[in-house]
mmCIF file of C-alpha atoms and ligand atoms in Angstrom:
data_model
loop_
_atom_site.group_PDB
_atom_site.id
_atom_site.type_symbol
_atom_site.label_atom_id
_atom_site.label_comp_id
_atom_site.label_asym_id
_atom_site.label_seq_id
_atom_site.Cartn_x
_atom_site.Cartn_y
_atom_site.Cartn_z
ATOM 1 C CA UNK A 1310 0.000 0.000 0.000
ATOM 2 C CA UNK A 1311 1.340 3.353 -1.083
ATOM 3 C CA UNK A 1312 0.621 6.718 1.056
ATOM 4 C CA UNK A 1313 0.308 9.584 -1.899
ATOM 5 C CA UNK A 1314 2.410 11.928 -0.423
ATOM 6 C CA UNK A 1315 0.680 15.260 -1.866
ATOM 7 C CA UNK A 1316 3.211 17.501 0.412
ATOM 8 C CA UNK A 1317 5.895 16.579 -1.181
ATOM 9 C CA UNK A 1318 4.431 16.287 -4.943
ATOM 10 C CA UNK A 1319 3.275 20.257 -4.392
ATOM 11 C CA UNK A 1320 6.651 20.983 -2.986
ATOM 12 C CA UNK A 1321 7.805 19.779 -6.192
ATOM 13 C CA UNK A 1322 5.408 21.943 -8.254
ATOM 14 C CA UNK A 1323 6.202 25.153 -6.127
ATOM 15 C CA UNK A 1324 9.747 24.442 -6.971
ATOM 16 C CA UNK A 1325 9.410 24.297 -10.830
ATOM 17 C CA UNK A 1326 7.117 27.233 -10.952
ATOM 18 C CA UNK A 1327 9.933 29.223 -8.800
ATOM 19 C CA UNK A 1328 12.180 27.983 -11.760
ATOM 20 C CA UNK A 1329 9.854 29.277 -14.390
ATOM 21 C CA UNK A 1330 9.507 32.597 -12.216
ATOM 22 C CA UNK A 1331 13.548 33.016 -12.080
ATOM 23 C CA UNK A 1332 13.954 32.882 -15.781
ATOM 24 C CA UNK A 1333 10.389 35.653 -16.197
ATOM 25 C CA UNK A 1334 12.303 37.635 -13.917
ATOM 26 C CA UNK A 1335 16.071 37.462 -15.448
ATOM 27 C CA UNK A 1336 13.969 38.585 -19.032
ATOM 28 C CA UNK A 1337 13.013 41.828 -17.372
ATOM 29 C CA UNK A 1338 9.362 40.600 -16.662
ATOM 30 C CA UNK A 1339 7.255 41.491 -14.303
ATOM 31 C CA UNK A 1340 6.727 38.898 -11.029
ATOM 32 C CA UNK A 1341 2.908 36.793 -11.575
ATOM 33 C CA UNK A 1342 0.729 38.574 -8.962
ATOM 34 C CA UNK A 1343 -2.481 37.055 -6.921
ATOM 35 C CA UNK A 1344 -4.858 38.637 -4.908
ATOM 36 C CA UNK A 1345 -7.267 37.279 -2.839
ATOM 37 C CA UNK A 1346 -9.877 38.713 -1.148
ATOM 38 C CA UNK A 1347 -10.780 37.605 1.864
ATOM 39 C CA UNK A 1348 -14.478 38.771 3.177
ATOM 40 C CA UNK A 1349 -14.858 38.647 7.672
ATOM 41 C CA UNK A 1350 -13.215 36.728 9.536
ATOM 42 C CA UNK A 1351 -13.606 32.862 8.998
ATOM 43 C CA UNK A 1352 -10.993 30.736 11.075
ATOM 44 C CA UNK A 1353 -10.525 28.283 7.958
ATOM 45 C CA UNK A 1354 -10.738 30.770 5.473
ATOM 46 C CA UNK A 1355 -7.679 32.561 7.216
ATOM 47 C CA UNK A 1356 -6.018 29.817 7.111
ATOM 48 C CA UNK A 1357 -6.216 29.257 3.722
ATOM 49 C CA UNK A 1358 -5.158 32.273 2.574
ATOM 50 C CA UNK A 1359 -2.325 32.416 4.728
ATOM 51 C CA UNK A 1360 -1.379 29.247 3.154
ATOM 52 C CA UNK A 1361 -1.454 30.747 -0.366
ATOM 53 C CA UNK A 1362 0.556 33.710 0.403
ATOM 54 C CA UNK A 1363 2.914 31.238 2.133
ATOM 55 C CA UNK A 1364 2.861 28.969 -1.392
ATOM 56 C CA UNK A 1365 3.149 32.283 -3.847
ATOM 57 C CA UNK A 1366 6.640 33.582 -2.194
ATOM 58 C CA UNK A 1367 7.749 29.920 -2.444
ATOM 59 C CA UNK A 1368 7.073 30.078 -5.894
ATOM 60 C CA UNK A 1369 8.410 33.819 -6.292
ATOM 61 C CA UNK A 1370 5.150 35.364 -7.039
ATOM 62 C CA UNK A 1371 3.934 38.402 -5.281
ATOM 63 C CA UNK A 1372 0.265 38.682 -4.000
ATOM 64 C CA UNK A 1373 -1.811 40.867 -2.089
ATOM 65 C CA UNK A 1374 -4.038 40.459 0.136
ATOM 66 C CA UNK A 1375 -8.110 42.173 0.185
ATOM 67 C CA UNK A 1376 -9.611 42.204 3.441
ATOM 68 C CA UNK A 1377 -13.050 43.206 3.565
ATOM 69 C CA UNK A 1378 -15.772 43.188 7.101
ATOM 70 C CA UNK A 1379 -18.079 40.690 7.034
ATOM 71 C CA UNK A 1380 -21.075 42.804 6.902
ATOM 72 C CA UNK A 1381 -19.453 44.280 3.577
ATOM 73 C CA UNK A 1382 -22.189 44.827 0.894
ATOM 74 C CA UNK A 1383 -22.509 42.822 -1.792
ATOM 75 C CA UNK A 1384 -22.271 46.110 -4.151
ATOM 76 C CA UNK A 1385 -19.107 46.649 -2.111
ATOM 77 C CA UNK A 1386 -17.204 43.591 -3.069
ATOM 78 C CA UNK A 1387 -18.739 43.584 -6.615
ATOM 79 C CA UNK A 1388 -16.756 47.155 -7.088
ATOM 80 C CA UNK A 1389 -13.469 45.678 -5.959
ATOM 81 C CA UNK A 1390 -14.175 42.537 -8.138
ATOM 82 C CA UNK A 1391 -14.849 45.130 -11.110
ATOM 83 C CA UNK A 1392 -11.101 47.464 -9.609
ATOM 84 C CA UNK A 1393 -9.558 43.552 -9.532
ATOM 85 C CA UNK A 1394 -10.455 42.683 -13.026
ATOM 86 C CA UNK A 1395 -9.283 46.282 -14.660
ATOM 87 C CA UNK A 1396 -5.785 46.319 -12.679
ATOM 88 C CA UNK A 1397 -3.257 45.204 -15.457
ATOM 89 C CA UNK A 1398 -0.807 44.209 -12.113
ATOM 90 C CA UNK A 1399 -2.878 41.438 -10.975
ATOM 91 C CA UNK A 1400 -2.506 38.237 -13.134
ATOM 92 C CA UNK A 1401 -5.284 36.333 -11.096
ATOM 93 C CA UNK A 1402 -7.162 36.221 -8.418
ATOM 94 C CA UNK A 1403 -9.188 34.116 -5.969
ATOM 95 C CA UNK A 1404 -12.740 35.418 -3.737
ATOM 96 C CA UNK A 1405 -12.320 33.084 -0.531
ATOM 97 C CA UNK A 1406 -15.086 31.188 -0.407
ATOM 98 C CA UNK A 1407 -17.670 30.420 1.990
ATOM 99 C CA UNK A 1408 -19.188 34.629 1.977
ATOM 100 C CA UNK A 1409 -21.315 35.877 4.289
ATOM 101 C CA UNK A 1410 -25.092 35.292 3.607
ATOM 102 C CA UNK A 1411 -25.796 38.521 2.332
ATOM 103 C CA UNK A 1412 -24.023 37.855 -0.629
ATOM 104 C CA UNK A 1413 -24.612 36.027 -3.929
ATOM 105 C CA UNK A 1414 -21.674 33.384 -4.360
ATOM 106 C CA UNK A 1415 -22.906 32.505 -7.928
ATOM 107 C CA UNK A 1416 -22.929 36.424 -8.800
ATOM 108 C CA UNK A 1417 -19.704 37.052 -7.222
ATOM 109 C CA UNK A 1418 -18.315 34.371 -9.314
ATOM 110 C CA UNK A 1419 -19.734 35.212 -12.731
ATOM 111 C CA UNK A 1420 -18.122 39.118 -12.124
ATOM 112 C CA UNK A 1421 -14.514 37.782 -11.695
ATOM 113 C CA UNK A 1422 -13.117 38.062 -15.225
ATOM 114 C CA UNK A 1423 -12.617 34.769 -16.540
ATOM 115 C CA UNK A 1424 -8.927 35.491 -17.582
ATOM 116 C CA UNK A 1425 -8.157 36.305 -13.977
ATOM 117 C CA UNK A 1426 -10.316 33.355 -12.515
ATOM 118 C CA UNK A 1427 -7.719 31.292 -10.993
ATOM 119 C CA UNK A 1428 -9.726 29.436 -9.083
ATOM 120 C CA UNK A 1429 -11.390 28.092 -12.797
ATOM 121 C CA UNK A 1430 -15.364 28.570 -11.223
ATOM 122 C CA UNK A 1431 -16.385 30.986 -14.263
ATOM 123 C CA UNK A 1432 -19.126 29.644 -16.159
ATOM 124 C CA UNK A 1433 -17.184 30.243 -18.898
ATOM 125 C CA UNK A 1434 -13.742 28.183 -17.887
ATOM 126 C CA UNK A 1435 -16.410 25.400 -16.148
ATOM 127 C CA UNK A 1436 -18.100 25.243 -19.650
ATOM 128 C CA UNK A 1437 -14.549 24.971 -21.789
ATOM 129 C CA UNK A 1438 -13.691 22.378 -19.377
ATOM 130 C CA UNK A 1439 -16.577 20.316 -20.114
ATOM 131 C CA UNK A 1440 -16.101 20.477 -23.587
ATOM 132 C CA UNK A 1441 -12.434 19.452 -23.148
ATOM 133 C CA UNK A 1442 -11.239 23.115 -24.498
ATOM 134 C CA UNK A 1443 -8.177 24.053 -22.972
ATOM 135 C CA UNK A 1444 -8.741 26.676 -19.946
ATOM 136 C CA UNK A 1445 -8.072 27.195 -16.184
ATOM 137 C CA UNK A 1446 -9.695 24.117 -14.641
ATOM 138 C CA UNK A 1447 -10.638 23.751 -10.914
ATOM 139 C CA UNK A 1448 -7.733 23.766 -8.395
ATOM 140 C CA UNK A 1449 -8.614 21.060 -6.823
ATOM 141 C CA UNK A 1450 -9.908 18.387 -8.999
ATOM 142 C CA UNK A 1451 -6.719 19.110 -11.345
ATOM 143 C CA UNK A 1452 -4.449 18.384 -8.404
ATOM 144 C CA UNK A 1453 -6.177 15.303 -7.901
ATOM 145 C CA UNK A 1454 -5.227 14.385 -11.431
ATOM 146 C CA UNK A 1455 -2.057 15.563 -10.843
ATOM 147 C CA UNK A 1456 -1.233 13.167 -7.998
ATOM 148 C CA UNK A 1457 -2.518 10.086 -9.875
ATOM 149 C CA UNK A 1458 -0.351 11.376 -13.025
ATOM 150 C CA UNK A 1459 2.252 11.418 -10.348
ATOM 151 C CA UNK A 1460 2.085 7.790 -8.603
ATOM 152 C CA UNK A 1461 1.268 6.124 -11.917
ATOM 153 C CA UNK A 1462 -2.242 5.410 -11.279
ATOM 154 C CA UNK A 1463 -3.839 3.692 -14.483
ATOM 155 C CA UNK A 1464 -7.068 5.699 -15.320
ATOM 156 C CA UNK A 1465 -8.298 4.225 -18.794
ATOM 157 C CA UNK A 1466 -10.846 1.770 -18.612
ATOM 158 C CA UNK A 1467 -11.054 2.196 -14.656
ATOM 159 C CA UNK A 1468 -14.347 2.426 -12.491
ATOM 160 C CA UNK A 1469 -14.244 5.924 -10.780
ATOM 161 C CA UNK A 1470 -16.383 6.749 -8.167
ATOM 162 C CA UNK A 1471 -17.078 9.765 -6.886
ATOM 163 C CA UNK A 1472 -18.508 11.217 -3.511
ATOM 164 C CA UNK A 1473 -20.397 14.536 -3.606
ATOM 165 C CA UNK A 1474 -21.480 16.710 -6.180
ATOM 166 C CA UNK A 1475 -20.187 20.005 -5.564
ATOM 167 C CA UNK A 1476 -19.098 22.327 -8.077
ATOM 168 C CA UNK A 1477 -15.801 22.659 -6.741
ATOM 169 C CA UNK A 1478 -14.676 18.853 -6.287
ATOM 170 C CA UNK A 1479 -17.342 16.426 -7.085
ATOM 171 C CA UNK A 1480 -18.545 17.314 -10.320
ATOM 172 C CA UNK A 1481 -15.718 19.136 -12.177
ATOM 173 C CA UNK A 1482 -13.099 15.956 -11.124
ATOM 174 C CA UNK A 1483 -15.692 13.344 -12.484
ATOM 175 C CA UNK A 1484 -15.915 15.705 -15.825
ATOM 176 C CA UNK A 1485 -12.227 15.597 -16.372
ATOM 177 C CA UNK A 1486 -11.990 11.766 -15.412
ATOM 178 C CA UNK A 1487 -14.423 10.979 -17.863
ATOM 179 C CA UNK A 1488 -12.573 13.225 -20.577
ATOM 180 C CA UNK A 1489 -10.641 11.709 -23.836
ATOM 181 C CA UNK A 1490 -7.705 12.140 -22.734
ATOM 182 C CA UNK A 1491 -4.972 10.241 -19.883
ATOM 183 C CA UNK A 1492 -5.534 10.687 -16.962
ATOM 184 C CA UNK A 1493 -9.112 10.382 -18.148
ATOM 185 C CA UNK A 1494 -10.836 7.366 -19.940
ATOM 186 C CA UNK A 1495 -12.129 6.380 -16.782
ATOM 187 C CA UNK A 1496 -16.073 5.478 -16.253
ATOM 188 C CA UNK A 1497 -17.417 7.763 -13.976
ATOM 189 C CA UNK A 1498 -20.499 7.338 -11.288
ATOM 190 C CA UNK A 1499 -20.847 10.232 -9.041
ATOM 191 C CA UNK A 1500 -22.745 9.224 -5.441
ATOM 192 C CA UNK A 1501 -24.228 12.165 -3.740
ATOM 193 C CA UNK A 1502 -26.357 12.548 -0.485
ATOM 194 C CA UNK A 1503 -29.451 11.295 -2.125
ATOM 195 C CA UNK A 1504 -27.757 8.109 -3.253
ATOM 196 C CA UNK A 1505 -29.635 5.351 -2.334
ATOM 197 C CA UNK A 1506 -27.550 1.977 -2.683
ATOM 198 C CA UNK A 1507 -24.458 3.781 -1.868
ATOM 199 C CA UNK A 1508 -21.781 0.494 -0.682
ATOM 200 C CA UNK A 1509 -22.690 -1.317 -3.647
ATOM 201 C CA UNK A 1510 -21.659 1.291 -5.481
ATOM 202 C CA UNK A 1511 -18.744 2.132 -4.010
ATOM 203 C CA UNK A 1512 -17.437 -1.322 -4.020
ATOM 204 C CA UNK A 1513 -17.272 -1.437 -7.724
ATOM 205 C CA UNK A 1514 -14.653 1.726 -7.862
ATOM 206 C CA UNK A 1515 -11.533 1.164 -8.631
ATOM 207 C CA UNK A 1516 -10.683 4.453 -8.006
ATOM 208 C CA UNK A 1517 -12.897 6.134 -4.991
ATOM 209 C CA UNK A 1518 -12.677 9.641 -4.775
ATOM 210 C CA UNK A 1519 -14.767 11.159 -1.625
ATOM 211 C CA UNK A 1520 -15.316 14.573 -1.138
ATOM 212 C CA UNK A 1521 -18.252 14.928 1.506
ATOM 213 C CA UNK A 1522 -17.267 16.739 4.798
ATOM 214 C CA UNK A 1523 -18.078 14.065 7.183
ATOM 215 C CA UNK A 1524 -14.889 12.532 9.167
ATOM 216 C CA UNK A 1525 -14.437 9.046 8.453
ATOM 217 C CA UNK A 1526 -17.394 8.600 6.571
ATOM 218 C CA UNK A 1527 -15.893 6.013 4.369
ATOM 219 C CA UNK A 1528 -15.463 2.832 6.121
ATOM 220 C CA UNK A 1529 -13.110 -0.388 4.816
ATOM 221 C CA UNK A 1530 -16.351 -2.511 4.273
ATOM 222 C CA UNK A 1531 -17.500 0.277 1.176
ATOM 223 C CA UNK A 1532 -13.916 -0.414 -0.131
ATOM 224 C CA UNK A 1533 -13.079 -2.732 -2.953
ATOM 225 C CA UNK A 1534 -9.613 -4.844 -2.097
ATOM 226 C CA UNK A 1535 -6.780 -2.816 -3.830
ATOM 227 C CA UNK A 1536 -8.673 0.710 -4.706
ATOM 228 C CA UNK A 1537 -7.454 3.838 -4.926
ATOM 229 C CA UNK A 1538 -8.517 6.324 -2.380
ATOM 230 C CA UNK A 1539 -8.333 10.107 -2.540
ATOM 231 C CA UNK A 1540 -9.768 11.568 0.379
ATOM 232 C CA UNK A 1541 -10.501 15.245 -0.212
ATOM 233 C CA UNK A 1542 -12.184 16.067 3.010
ATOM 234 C CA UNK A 1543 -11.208 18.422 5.128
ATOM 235 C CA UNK A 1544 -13.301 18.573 8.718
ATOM 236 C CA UNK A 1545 -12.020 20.200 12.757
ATOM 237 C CA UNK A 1546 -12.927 17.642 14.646
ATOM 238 C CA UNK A 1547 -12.146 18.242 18.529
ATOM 239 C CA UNK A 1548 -9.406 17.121 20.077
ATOM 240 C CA UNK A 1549 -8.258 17.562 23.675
ATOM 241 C CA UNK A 1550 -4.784 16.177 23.126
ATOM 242 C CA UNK A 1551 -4.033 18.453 20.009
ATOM 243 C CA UNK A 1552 -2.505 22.759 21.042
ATOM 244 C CA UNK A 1553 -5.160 24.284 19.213
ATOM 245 C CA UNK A 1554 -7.943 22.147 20.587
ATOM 246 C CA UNK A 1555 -8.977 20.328 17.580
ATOM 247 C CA UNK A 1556 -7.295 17.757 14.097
ATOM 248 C CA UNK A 1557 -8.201 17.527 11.196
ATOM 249 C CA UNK A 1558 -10.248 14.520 9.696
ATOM 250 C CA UNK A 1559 -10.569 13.439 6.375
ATOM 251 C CA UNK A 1560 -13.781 11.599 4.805
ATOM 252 C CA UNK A 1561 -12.164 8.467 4.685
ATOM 253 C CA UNK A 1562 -11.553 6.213 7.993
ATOM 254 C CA UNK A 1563 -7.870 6.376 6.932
ATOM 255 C CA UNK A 1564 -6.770 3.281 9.472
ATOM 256 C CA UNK A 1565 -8.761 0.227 8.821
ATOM 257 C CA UNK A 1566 -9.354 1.617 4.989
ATOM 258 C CA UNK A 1567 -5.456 1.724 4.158
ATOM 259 C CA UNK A 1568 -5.180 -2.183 4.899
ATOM 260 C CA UNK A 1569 -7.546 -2.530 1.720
ATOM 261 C CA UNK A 1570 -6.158 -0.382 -0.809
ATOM 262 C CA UNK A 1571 -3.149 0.012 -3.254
ATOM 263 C CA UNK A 1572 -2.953 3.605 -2.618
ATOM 264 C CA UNK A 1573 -4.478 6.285 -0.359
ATOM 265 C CA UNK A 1574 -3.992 10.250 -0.017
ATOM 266 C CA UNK A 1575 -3.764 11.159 3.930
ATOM 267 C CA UNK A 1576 -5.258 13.849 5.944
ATOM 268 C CA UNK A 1577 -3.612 16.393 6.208
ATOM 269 C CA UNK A 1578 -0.918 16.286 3.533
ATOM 270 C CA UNK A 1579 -2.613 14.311 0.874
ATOM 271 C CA UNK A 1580 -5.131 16.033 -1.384
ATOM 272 C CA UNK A 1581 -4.786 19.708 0.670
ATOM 273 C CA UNK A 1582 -1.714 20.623 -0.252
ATOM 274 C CA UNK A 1583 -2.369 19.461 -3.994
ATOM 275 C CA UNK A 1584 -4.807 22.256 -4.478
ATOM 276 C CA UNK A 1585 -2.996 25.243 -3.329
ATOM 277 C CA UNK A 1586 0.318 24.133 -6.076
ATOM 278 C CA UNK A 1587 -2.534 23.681 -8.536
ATOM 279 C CA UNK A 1588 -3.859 27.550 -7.886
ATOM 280 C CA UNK A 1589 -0.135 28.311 -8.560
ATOM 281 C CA UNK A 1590 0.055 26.333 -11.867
ATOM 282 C CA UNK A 1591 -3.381 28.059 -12.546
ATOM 283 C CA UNK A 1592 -1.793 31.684 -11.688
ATOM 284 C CA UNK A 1593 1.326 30.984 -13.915
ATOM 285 C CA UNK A 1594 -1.170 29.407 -16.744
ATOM 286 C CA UNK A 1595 -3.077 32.615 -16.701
ATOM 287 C CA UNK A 1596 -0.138 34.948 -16.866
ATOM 288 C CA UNK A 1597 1.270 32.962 -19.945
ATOM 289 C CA UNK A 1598 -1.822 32.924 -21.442
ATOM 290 C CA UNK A 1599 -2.417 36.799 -20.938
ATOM 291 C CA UNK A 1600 0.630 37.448 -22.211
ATOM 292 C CA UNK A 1601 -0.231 35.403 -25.288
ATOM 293 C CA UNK A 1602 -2.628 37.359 -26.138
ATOM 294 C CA UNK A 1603 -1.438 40.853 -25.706
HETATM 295 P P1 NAD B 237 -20.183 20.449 -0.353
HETATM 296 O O1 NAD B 237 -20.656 20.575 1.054
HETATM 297 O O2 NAD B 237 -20.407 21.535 -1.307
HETATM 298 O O3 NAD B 237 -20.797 19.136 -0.979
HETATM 299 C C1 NAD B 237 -20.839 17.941 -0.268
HETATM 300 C C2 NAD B 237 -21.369 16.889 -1.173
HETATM 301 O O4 NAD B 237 -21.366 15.669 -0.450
HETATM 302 C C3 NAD B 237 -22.790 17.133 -1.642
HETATM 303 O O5 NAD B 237 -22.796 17.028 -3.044
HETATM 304 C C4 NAD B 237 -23.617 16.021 -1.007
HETATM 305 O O6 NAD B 237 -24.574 15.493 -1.924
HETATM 306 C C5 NAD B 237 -22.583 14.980 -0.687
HETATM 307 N N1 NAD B 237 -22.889 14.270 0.554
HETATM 308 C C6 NAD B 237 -23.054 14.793 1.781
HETATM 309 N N2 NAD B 237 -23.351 13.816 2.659
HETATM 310 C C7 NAD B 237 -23.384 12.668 1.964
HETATM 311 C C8 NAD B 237 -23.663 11.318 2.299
HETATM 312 N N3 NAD B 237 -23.942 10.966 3.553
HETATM 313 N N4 NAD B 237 -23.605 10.391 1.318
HETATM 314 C C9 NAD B 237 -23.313 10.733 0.059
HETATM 315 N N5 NAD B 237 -23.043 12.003 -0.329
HETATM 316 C C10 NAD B 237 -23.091 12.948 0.623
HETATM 317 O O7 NAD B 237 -18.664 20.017 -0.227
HETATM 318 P P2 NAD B 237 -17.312 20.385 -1.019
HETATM 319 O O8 NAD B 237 -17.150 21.833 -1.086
HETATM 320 O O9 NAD B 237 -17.184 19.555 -2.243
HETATM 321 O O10 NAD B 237 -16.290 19.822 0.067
HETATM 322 C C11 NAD B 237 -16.321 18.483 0.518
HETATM 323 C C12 NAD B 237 -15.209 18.283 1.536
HETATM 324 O O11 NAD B 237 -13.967 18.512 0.877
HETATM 325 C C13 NAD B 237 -15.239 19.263 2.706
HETATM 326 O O12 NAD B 237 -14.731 18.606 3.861
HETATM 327 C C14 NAD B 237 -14.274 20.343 2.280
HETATM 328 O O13 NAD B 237 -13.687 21.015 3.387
HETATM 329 C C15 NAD B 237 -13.250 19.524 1.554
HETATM 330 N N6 NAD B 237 -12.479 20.234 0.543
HETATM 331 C C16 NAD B 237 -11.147 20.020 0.546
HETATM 332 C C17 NAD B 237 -10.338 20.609 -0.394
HETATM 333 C C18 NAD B 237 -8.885 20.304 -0.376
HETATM 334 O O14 NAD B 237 -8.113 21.049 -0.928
HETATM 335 N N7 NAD B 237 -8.477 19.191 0.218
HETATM 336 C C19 NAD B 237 -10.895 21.454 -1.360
HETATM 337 C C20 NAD B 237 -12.280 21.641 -1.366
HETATM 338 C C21 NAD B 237 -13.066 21.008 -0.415
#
């Protein structure tokens, strides 16, 4: 059984991207530039922003951070989104998601300009995607790919199945598994909350990719002998024993389930750290293909 390292596979990818940065910057270029906006004051979403400032200086890019209050309007934030999408410094950007409830996600979305949308949620990148035109594709269903392109997972011909629906994970990874193309060639069943003979299904996958939000959801006896398991799910569960007070718990009861399978992405450091080097591929993607075009 082999334990996908994804911390070390993204430390790889931040390190080639740095390379790719060096050689922009000894051609008299200007350093690739993110922003994110971050809206209140979400624990998690703090964190992950922190973490992609952390992985843009590793790669040598420079980004800036947009803090707005939580009871921001959603006119507000459309009028930075609109300042974001004219300012010829900033390659790409991200909106942290979850906002506050006052504010349309979808519409939020739609006014990033797709050539900045490094996170790949436009309409417009989500539609080329499907089509299998090239485009910025979600960050973290195209690290997922990444990490089975990685450890040599075969993909053609292979039963996939897929955990949740979401338009971040569930639905845009099964789309680019089910794509022409390697990794891809895979048949596809996406399981969602309304699923009704869900261990049968999930004992047919080859591949099981689970991406839920509920710890340890995934138990051995749902797992075929010598799967694939990429655990995307990312839930605090407490924890007296741990400094802050809580761990972190994946979908996927990682202990009894890794005795079944060839391969399986841990909790932290599996599928996590995957998504923030893809955002970074994304940001240098979009640069290139901005300056393609000018
Ligand atoms: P979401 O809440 O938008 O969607 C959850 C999906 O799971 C839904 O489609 C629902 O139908 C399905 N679901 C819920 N309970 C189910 C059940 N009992 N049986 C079958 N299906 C069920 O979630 P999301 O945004 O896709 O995130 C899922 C998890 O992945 C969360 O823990 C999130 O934190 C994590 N996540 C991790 C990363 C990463 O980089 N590792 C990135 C995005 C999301």
């Amino acid at each position: 059984m082999v334990v996908i390292d994804g911390k070390k596979v993204a430390a790889e990818i931040r390190k080639k991207i740095s390379a790719e940065v060096d050689k922009m910057i000894l051609r008299g270029e200007r350093r690739p530039h993110l922003a994110a906006v971050l809206v209140g004051d979400n624990p998690a979403s703090q964190t992950y922003v922190r973490n992609k400032v952390r992985a843009c200086d590793e790669c040598g890019f420079s980004s800036t951070v947009v803090r707005m209050k939580a009871d921001v309007s959603e006119d507000e934030l459309l009028e930075k989104i609109t300042e974001l999408n004219a300012n010829p410094e900033v390659d790409g950007y991200i909106v942290q998601l979850p906002l506050p409830p006052q504010i349309c996600e979808q519409r939020v979305i739609e006014a990033i300009d797709y050539r900045k949308d490094v996170d790949g949620f436009h309409p417009m990148n989500v539609g080329r995607m499907s089509i299998g035109l090239p485009g910025i594709k979600p960050a973290t269903p195209q690290g997922i790919l990444m990490l089975l392109e990685r450890y040599g997972v075969e993909t053609q011909g292979k039963h996939c199945v897929v955990i949740g629906r979401s338009n971040i994970v569930g639905r845009p990874v099964a789309t680019l598994l089910v794509q022409k193309a390697l990794p891809g060639n895979c048949t596809v069943t996406i399981c969602h909350s309304a699923t009704s003979n869900l261990k049968e299904i999930t004992r047919l996958a080859d591949i099981l990719i689970v991406a839920i939000g509920v710890p340890h959801f995934v138990t051995a006896d749902m797992v075929k002998d010598g799967a694939v398991i990429i655990d995307v799910g990312i839930s605090r569960v407490e924890d007296g024993d741990a400094p802050r007070g809580y761990s972190l718990a994946g979908d996927v009861d990682f202990e009894n389930v890794k005795e079944k399978c060839s391969h399986i992405t841990p909790v932290p450091g599996g599928v996590g750290p995957m998504t923030i080097a893809s955002l970074m591929t994304n940001l240098l993607k979009l640069r290139q293909m901005n300056d393609n075009q000018k």
